[in-house]
């Protein structure tokens, strides 16, 4: 980027109305490269222990790979695809040894110091890219209802309330290899924002509502508002939910915190 900028960010997680927490969320600053950040959300499935083990494995794999990543020489898209397939293999091995059926979604992004952004996803956890209050792009779910939408058989609004809205056609830990759909943003600019979240959050909002919340509020305040609204709209039937909000801001020339992510996390009802 030609302008100095900084990242401000927050993560949020809530158990919802479930008995235990199977979501996982992480926002990780690179240990050696200032301004290089990895964000990951994972929605585990497969019972109390199976789902949590699956999402834990996604996080462990992500941390291990990111520690070895160099934005100066490595391919971010290749690393993210490797994250998906490596976590999938280990989750499958866990299923064999534990006689469980652990599965997980994943949505992960890397922001490099130069301002470019890469992401990958498998399942129905999403990443949104906003510019101001405008949606620029979002991931397309690997789900049964998304396939219906793509074929023009139902609308996006109808998909939200479809009785099979939770049926996935691709995720980590399934018999088939997971999809690993990638996207590239050439350069994030001041006023841009990323929102990564599991379906326990996005299910209750239109893209316009998400864009407005992220645009008008700071990351922590937006996270708190979206969690509260999702909990209210769930009316006692809410899933685990987790999210990451990252915003790009112009930095004053005399501020020495350039590209260091300032974080404010929200953990509500996050116990197992």
Short mmCIF file of N, CA, C and O in Angstrom, two decimals, residues 32-120:
data_model
loop_
_atom_site.label_atom_id
_atom_site.label_comp_id
_atom_site.label_asym_id
_atom_site.label_seq_id
_atom_site.Cartn_x
_atom_site.Cartn_y
_atom_site.Cartn_z
N UNK A 32 7.00 -13.35 13.02
CA UNK A 32 8.20 -12.72 12.45
C UNK A 32 7.91 -11.58 11.49
O UNK A 32 8.78 -10.75 11.25
N UNK A 33 6.71 -11.52 10.92
CA UNK A 33 6.42 -10.52 9.90
C UNK A 33 5.29 -9.61 10.37
O UNK A 33 4.13 -10.01 10.43
N UNK A 34 5.65 -8.39 10.72
CA UNK A 34 4.67 -7.42 11.18
C UNK A 34 3.66 -7.12 10.08
O UNK A 34 4.02 -6.88 8.93
N UNK A 35 2.38 -7.13 10.43
CA UNK A 35 1.34 -6.85 9.47
C UNK A 35 0.82 -8.06 8.74
O UNK A 35 -0.06 -7.95 7.89
N UNK A 36 1.34 -9.23 9.08
CA UNK A 36 0.86 -10.48 8.48
C UNK A 36 -0.04 -11.18 9.49
O UNK A 36 0.39 -11.46 10.62
N UNK A 37 -1.28 -11.45 9.08
CA UNK A 37 -2.30 -11.94 10.01
C UNK A 37 -3.05 -13.11 9.39
O UNK A 37 -3.36 -13.11 8.20
N UNK A 38 -3.33 -14.11 10.22
CA UNK A 38 -4.17 -15.24 9.83
C UNK A 38 -5.44 -15.24 10.67
O UNK A 38 -5.37 -15.16 11.90
N UNK A 39 -6.58 -15.33 10.03
CA UNK A 39 -7.86 -15.46 10.73
C UNK A 39 -8.52 -16.77 10.35
O UNK A 39 -8.52 -17.15 9.17
N UNK A 40 -9.09 -17.48 11.34
CA UNK A 40 -9.71 -18.78 11.09
C UNK A 40 -10.97 -18.92 11.95
O UNK A 40 -10.94 -18.64 13.15
N UNK A 41 -12.06 -19.38 11.32
CA UNK A 41 -13.22 -19.85 12.07
C UNK A 41 -13.51 -21.28 11.62
O UNK A 41 -13.32 -21.64 10.45
N UNK A 42 -13.94 -22.11 12.56
CA UNK A 42 -14.24 -23.51 12.26
C UNK A 42 -15.47 -23.93 13.07
O UNK A 42 -15.55 -23.65 14.27
N UNK A 43 -16.39 -24.60 12.40
CA UNK A 43 -17.64 -25.06 13.02
C UNK A 43 -17.59 -26.59 13.06
O UNK A 43 -17.77 -27.25 12.04
N UNK A 44 -17.30 -27.14 14.24
CA UNK A 44 -17.18 -28.58 14.39
C UNK A 44 -18.54 -29.27 14.46
O UNK A 44 -19.51 -28.71 14.97
N UNK A 45 -18.58 -30.49 13.96
CA UNK A 45 -19.81 -31.30 13.97
C UNK A 45 -19.44 -32.72 14.35
O UNK A 45 -18.35 -33.19 14.04
N UNK A 46 -20.36 -33.41 15.02
CA UNK A 46 -20.11 -34.81 15.35
C UNK A 46 -20.23 -35.11 16.82
O UNK A 46 -19.47 -35.92 17.35
N UNK A 47 -21.14 -34.48 17.52
CA UNK A 47 -21.30 -34.75 18.94
C UNK A 47 -20.36 -33.94 19.80
O UNK A 47 -19.49 -33.22 19.31
N UNK A 48 -20.53 -34.07 21.10
CA UNK A 48 -19.78 -33.25 22.06
C UNK A 48 -18.27 -33.30 21.81
O UNK A 48 -17.61 -32.29 21.67
N UNK A 49 -17.70 -34.49 21.75
CA UNK A 49 -16.26 -34.61 21.61
C UNK A 49 -15.81 -34.60 20.16
O UNK A 49 -14.79 -34.02 19.82
N UNK A 50 -16.58 -35.23 19.27
CA UNK A 50 -16.17 -35.32 17.88
C UNK A 50 -16.05 -33.98 17.19
O UNK A 50 -15.06 -33.68 16.54
N UNK A 51 -17.08 -33.14 17.33
CA UNK A 51 -17.06 -31.84 16.69
C UNK A 51 -15.98 -30.94 17.24
O UNK A 51 -15.31 -30.21 16.49
N UNK A 52 -15.80 -30.96 18.56
CA UNK A 52 -14.76 -30.11 19.15
C UNK A 52 -13.37 -30.58 18.74
O UNK A 52 -12.48 -29.77 18.48
N UNK A 53 -13.17 -31.89 18.67
CA UNK A 53 -11.87 -32.40 18.22
C UNK A 53 -11.59 -31.96 16.79
O UNK A 53 -10.45 -31.63 16.44
N UNK A 54 -12.61 -31.96 15.95
CA UNK A 54 -12.43 -31.57 14.56
C UNK A 54 -12.05 -30.10 14.44
O UNK A 54 -11.11 -29.74 13.73
N UNK A 55 -12.78 -29.22 15.12
CA UNK A 55 -12.45 -27.79 15.03
C UNK A 55 -11.12 -27.49 15.71
O UNK A 55 -10.36 -26.62 15.25
N UNK A 56 -10.79 -28.21 16.78
CA UNK A 56 -9.48 -28.06 17.41
C UNK A 56 -8.37 -28.41 16.43
O UNK A 56 -7.32 -27.75 16.38
N UNK A 57 -8.58 -29.45 15.64
CA UNK A 57 -7.56 -29.87 14.69
C UNK A 57 -7.37 -28.83 13.59
O UNK A 57 -6.24 -28.60 13.13
N UNK A 58 -8.44 -28.19 13.18
CA UNK A 58 -8.32 -27.11 12.21
C UNK A 58 -7.42 -26.01 12.75
O UNK A 58 -6.52 -25.50 12.07
N UNK A 59 -7.65 -25.63 14.00
CA UNK A 59 -6.87 -24.56 14.61
C UNK A 59 -5.40 -24.95 14.79
O UNK A 59 -4.49 -24.15 14.53
N UNK A 60 -5.17 -26.17 15.24
CA UNK A 60 -3.80 -26.63 15.44
C UNK A 60 -3.04 -26.64 14.11
O UNK A 60 -1.90 -26.17 14.03
N UNK A 61 -3.67 -27.16 13.07
CA UNK A 61 -3.03 -27.20 11.76
C UNK A 61 -2.76 -25.80 11.25
O UNK A 61 -1.68 -25.51 10.71
N UNK A 62 -3.72 -24.90 11.42
CA UNK A 62 -3.55 -23.51 10.96
C UNK A 62 -2.36 -22.85 11.65
O UNK A 62 -1.53 -22.19 11.00
N UNK A 63 -2.26 -23.00 12.97
CA UNK A 63 -1.16 -22.38 13.70
C UNK A 63 0.18 -22.94 13.27
O UNK A 63 1.17 -22.19 13.08
N UNK A 64 0.27 -24.24 13.11
CA UNK A 64 1.54 -24.86 12.73
C UNK A 64 2.00 -24.41 11.35
O UNK A 64 3.17 -24.09 11.16
N UNK A 65 1.08 -24.36 10.40
CA UNK A 65 1.46 -23.96 9.05
C UNK A 65 1.80 -22.48 8.98
O UNK A 65 2.73 -22.07 8.27
N UNK A 66 1.05 -21.66 9.72
CA UNK A 66 1.28 -20.21 9.66
C UNK A 66 2.63 -19.84 10.29
O UNK A 66 3.28 -18.89 9.84
N UNK A 67 3.04 -20.56 11.30
CA UNK A 67 4.34 -20.28 11.92
C UNK A 67 5.49 -20.44 10.93
O UNK A 67 6.51 -19.75 11.03
N UNK A 68 5.32 -21.34 9.96
CA UNK A 68 6.38 -21.59 8.98
C UNK A 68 6.23 -20.75 7.72
O UNK A 68 7.08 -20.80 6.82
N UNK A 69 5.14 -20.01 7.63
CA UNK A 69 4.83 -19.24 6.42
C UNK A 69 5.68 -17.98 6.32
O UNK A 69 5.89 -17.28 7.32
N UNK A 70 6.16 -17.69 5.11
CA UNK A 70 6.88 -16.44 4.84
C UNK A 70 6.16 -15.69 3.73
O UNK A 70 6.09 -16.18 2.59
N UNK A 71 5.60 -14.51 4.01
CA UNK A 71 4.93 -13.75 2.96
C UNK A 71 5.87 -13.27 1.86
O UNK A 71 5.42 -12.90 0.77
N UNK A 72 7.16 -13.31 2.14
CA UNK A 72 8.14 -12.87 1.14
C UNK A 72 8.41 -13.93 0.08
O UNK A 72 8.82 -13.60 -1.03
N UNK A 73 8.20 -15.20 0.42
CA UNK A 73 8.58 -16.26 -0.51
C UNK A 73 7.50 -17.33 -0.73
O UNK A 73 7.57 -18.07 -1.72
N UNK A 74 6.52 -17.43 0.15
CA UNK A 74 5.53 -18.51 0.06
C UNK A 74 4.24 -18.04 -0.60
O UNK A 74 3.91 -16.86 -0.59
N UNK A 75 3.52 -18.99 -1.14
CA UNK A 75 2.23 -18.75 -1.81
C UNK A 75 1.12 -18.89 -0.77
O UNK A 75 0.87 -19.98 -0.26
N UNK A 76 0.44 -17.77 -0.48
CA UNK A 76 -0.60 -17.79 0.55
C UNK A 76 -1.75 -18.70 0.18
O UNK A 76 -2.28 -19.44 1.02
N UNK A 77 -2.16 -18.69 -1.09
CA UNK A 77 -3.27 -19.54 -1.52
C UNK A 77 -2.91 -21.01 -1.37
O UNK A 77 -3.75 -21.83 -0.94
N UNK A 78 -1.68 -21.36 -1.71
CA UNK A 78 -1.24 -22.75 -1.58
C UNK A 78 -1.22 -23.17 -0.12
O UNK A 78 -1.61 -24.30 0.23
N UNK A 79 -0.77 -22.28 0.77
CA UNK A 79 -0.76 -22.61 2.20
C UNK A 79 -2.17 -22.85 2.71
O UNK A 79 -2.43 -23.78 3.46
N UNK A 80 -3.12 -22.00 2.30
CA UNK A 80 -4.49 -22.14 2.78
C UNK A 80 -5.13 -23.44 2.27
O UNK A 80 -5.85 -24.12 3.01
N UNK A 81 -4.86 -23.78 1.02
CA UNK A 81 -5.37 -25.07 0.51
C UNK A 81 -4.74 -26.23 1.28
O UNK A 81 -5.42 -27.22 1.60
N UNK A 82 -3.45 -26.10 1.59
CA UNK A 82 -2.76 -27.15 2.35
C UNK A 82 -3.37 -27.27 3.74
O UNK A 82 -3.53 -28.38 4.27
N UNK A 83 -3.75 -26.15 4.34
CA UNK A 83 -4.41 -26.16 5.65
C UNK A 83 -5.68 -27.01 5.60
O UNK A 83 -5.91 -27.85 6.47
N UNK A 84 -6.50 -26.78 4.57
CA UNK A 84 -7.76 -27.53 4.44
C UNK A 84 -7.49 -29.02 4.32
O UNK A 84 -8.10 -29.85 5.02
N UNK A 85 -6.60 -29.39 3.44
CA UNK A 85 -6.39 -30.82 3.17
C UNK A 85 -5.64 -31.51 4.31
O UNK A 85 -5.94 -32.67 4.63
N UNK A 86 -4.71 -30.82 4.93
CA UNK A 86 -3.98 -31.42 6.06
C UNK A 86 -4.92 -31.64 7.24
O UNK A 86 -4.90 -32.71 7.88
N UNK A 87 -5.74 -30.64 7.57
CA UNK A 87 -6.69 -30.80 8.68
C UNK A 87 -7.70 -31.90 8.37
O UNK A 87 -8.08 -32.68 9.26
N UNK A 88 -8.13 -31.98 7.13
CA UNK A 88 -9.07 -33.04 6.71
C UNK A 88 -8.47 -34.43 6.97
O UNK A 88 -9.16 -35.31 7.51
N UNK A 89 -7.23 -34.62 6.59
CA UNK A 89 -6.59 -35.93 6.76
C UNK A 89 -6.53 -36.31 8.24
O UNK A 89 -6.86 -37.44 8.62
N UNK A 90 -6.12 -35.37 9.08
CA UNK A 90 -5.99 -35.67 10.51
C UNK A 90 -7.36 -35.92 11.14
O UNK A 90 -7.52 -36.80 12.00
N UNK A 91 -8.37 -35.18 10.72
CA UNK A 91 -9.73 -35.42 11.23
C UNK A 91 -10.21 -36.81 10.83
O UNK A 91 -10.83 -37.52 11.63
N UNK A 92 -9.92 -37.22 9.62
CA UNK A 92 -10.30 -38.56 9.16
C UNK A 92 -9.59 -39.63 9.99
O UNK A 92 -10.19 -40.65 10.37
N UNK A 93 -8.32 -39.42 10.31
CA UNK A 93 -7.58 -40.37 11.14
C UNK A 93 -8.15 -40.43 12.55
O UNK A 93 -8.22 -41.50 13.16
N UNK A 94 -8.57 -39.27 13.06
CA UNK A 94 -9.21 -39.23 14.38
C UNK A 94 -10.49 -40.05 14.38
O UNK A 94 -10.79 -40.77 15.33
N UNK A 95 -11.24 -39.97 13.29
CA UNK A 95 -12.50 -40.72 13.20
C UNK A 95 -12.25 -42.22 13.24
O UNK A 95 -13.00 -42.97 13.86
N UNK A 96 -11.18 -42.65 12.57
CA UNK A 96 -10.86 -44.08 12.55
C UNK A 96 -10.46 -44.58 13.93
O UNK A 96 -10.92 -45.62 14.40
N UNK A 97 -9.62 -43.81 14.61
CA UNK A 97 -9.09 -44.25 15.90
C UNK A 97 -10.11 -44.13 17.02
O UNK A 97 -10.09 -44.91 17.98
N UNK A 98 -11.03 -43.17 16.92
CA UNK A 98 -11.97 -42.92 18.01
C UNK A 98 -13.37 -43.45 17.73
O UNK A 98 -14.25 -43.33 18.58
N UNK A 99 -13.57 -44.01 16.55
CA UNK A 99 -14.88 -44.52 16.15
C UNK A 99 -15.96 -43.43 16.29
O UNK A 99 -17.07 -43.68 16.72
N UNK A 100 -15.58 -42.22 15.92
CA UNK A 100 -16.52 -41.11 15.91
C UNK A 100 -16.69 -40.62 14.48
O UNK A 100 -16.07 -41.16 13.55
N UNK A 101 -17.52 -39.62 14.30
CA UNK A 101 -17.69 -39.02 12.98
C UNK A 101 -17.47 -37.51 13.06
O UNK A 101 -18.39 -36.71 12.88
N UNK A 102 -16.24 -37.11 13.36
CA UNK A 102 -15.96 -35.67 13.46
C UNK A 102 -15.89 -35.02 12.09
O UNK A 102 -15.32 -35.57 11.14
N UNK A 103 -16.46 -33.85 11.98
CA UNK A 103 -16.41 -33.04 10.77
C UNK A 103 -16.23 -31.58 11.18
O UNK A 103 -16.48 -31.21 12.33
N UNK A 104 -15.81 -30.76 10.24
CA UNK A 104 -15.69 -29.33 10.52
C UNK A 104 -15.75 -28.53 9.23
O UNK A 104 -15.33 -29.01 8.17
N UNK A 105 -16.31 -27.35 9.33
CA UNK A 105 -16.15 -26.36 8.27
C UNK A 105 -14.85 -25.60 8.55
O UNK A 105 -14.25 -25.73 9.62
N UNK A 106 -14.45 -24.78 7.60
CA UNK A 106 -13.34 -23.85 7.84
C UNK A 106 -13.51 -22.65 6.92
O UNK A 106 -13.97 -22.78 5.78
N UNK A 107 -13.20 -21.49 7.44
CA UNK A 107 -13.07 -20.27 6.65
C UNK A 107 -11.86 -19.54 7.19
O UNK A 107 -11.81 -19.21 8.38
N UNK A 108 -10.85 -19.35 6.33
CA UNK A 108 -9.58 -18.79 6.80
C UNK A 108 -9.06 -17.77 5.80
O UNK A 108 -9.21 -17.94 4.59
N UNK A 109 -8.44 -16.72 6.32
CA UNK A 109 -7.86 -15.70 5.45
C UNK A 109 -6.47 -15.31 5.96
O UNK A 109 -6.18 -15.38 7.15
N UNK A 110 -5.63 -14.90 5.03
CA UNK A 110 -4.32 -14.34 5.34
C UNK A 110 -4.26 -12.93 4.76
O UNK A 110 -4.59 -12.71 3.59
N UNK A 111 -3.87 -11.98 5.58
CA UNK A 111 -3.57 -10.62 5.12
C UNK A 111 -2.05 -10.47 5.18
O UNK A 111 -1.44 -10.66 6.24
N UNK A 112 -1.44 -10.16 4.06
CA UNK A 112 0.00 -9.99 3.99
C UNK A 112 0.40 -8.54 4.28
O UNK A 112 -0.43 -7.62 4.14
N UNK A 113 1.66 -8.30 4.64
CA UNK A 113 2.09 -6.93 4.94
C UNK A 113 1.91 -5.96 3.78
O UNK A 113 1.74 -4.75 4.00
N UNK A 114 1.92 -6.46 2.55
CA UNK A 114 1.75 -5.58 1.39
C UNK A 114 0.29 -5.16 1.19
O UNK A 114 0.01 -4.31 0.35
N UNK A 115 -0.63 -5.78 1.93
CA UNK A 115 -2.03 -5.40 1.84
C UNK A 115 -2.88 -6.34 1.01
O UNK A 115 -4.09 -6.16 0.92
N UNK A 116 -2.27 -7.36 0.39
CA UNK A 116 -3.07 -8.33 -0.34
C UNK A 116 -3.67 -9.34 0.64
O UNK A 116 -3.14 -9.56 1.73
N UNK A 117 -4.79 -9.94 0.22
CA UNK A 117 -5.52 -10.86 1.10
C UNK A 117 -5.92 -12.09 0.30
O UNK A 117 -6.35 -11.99 -0.85
N UNK A 118 -5.77 -13.24 0.92
CA UNK A 118 -6.17 -14.51 0.32
C UNK A 118 -7.05 -15.25 1.32
O UNK A 118 -6.83 -15.17 2.52
N UNK A 119 -8.07 -15.96 0.79
CA UNK A 119 -8.86 -16.76 1.70
C UNK A 119 -9.24 -18.09 1.09
O UNK A 119 -9.12 -18.30 -0.12
N UNK A 120 -9.68 -19.01 1.97
CA UNK A 120 -10.14 -20.33 1.57
C UNK A 120 -11.31 -20.70 2.46
O UNK A 120 -11.42 -20.21 3.59
#
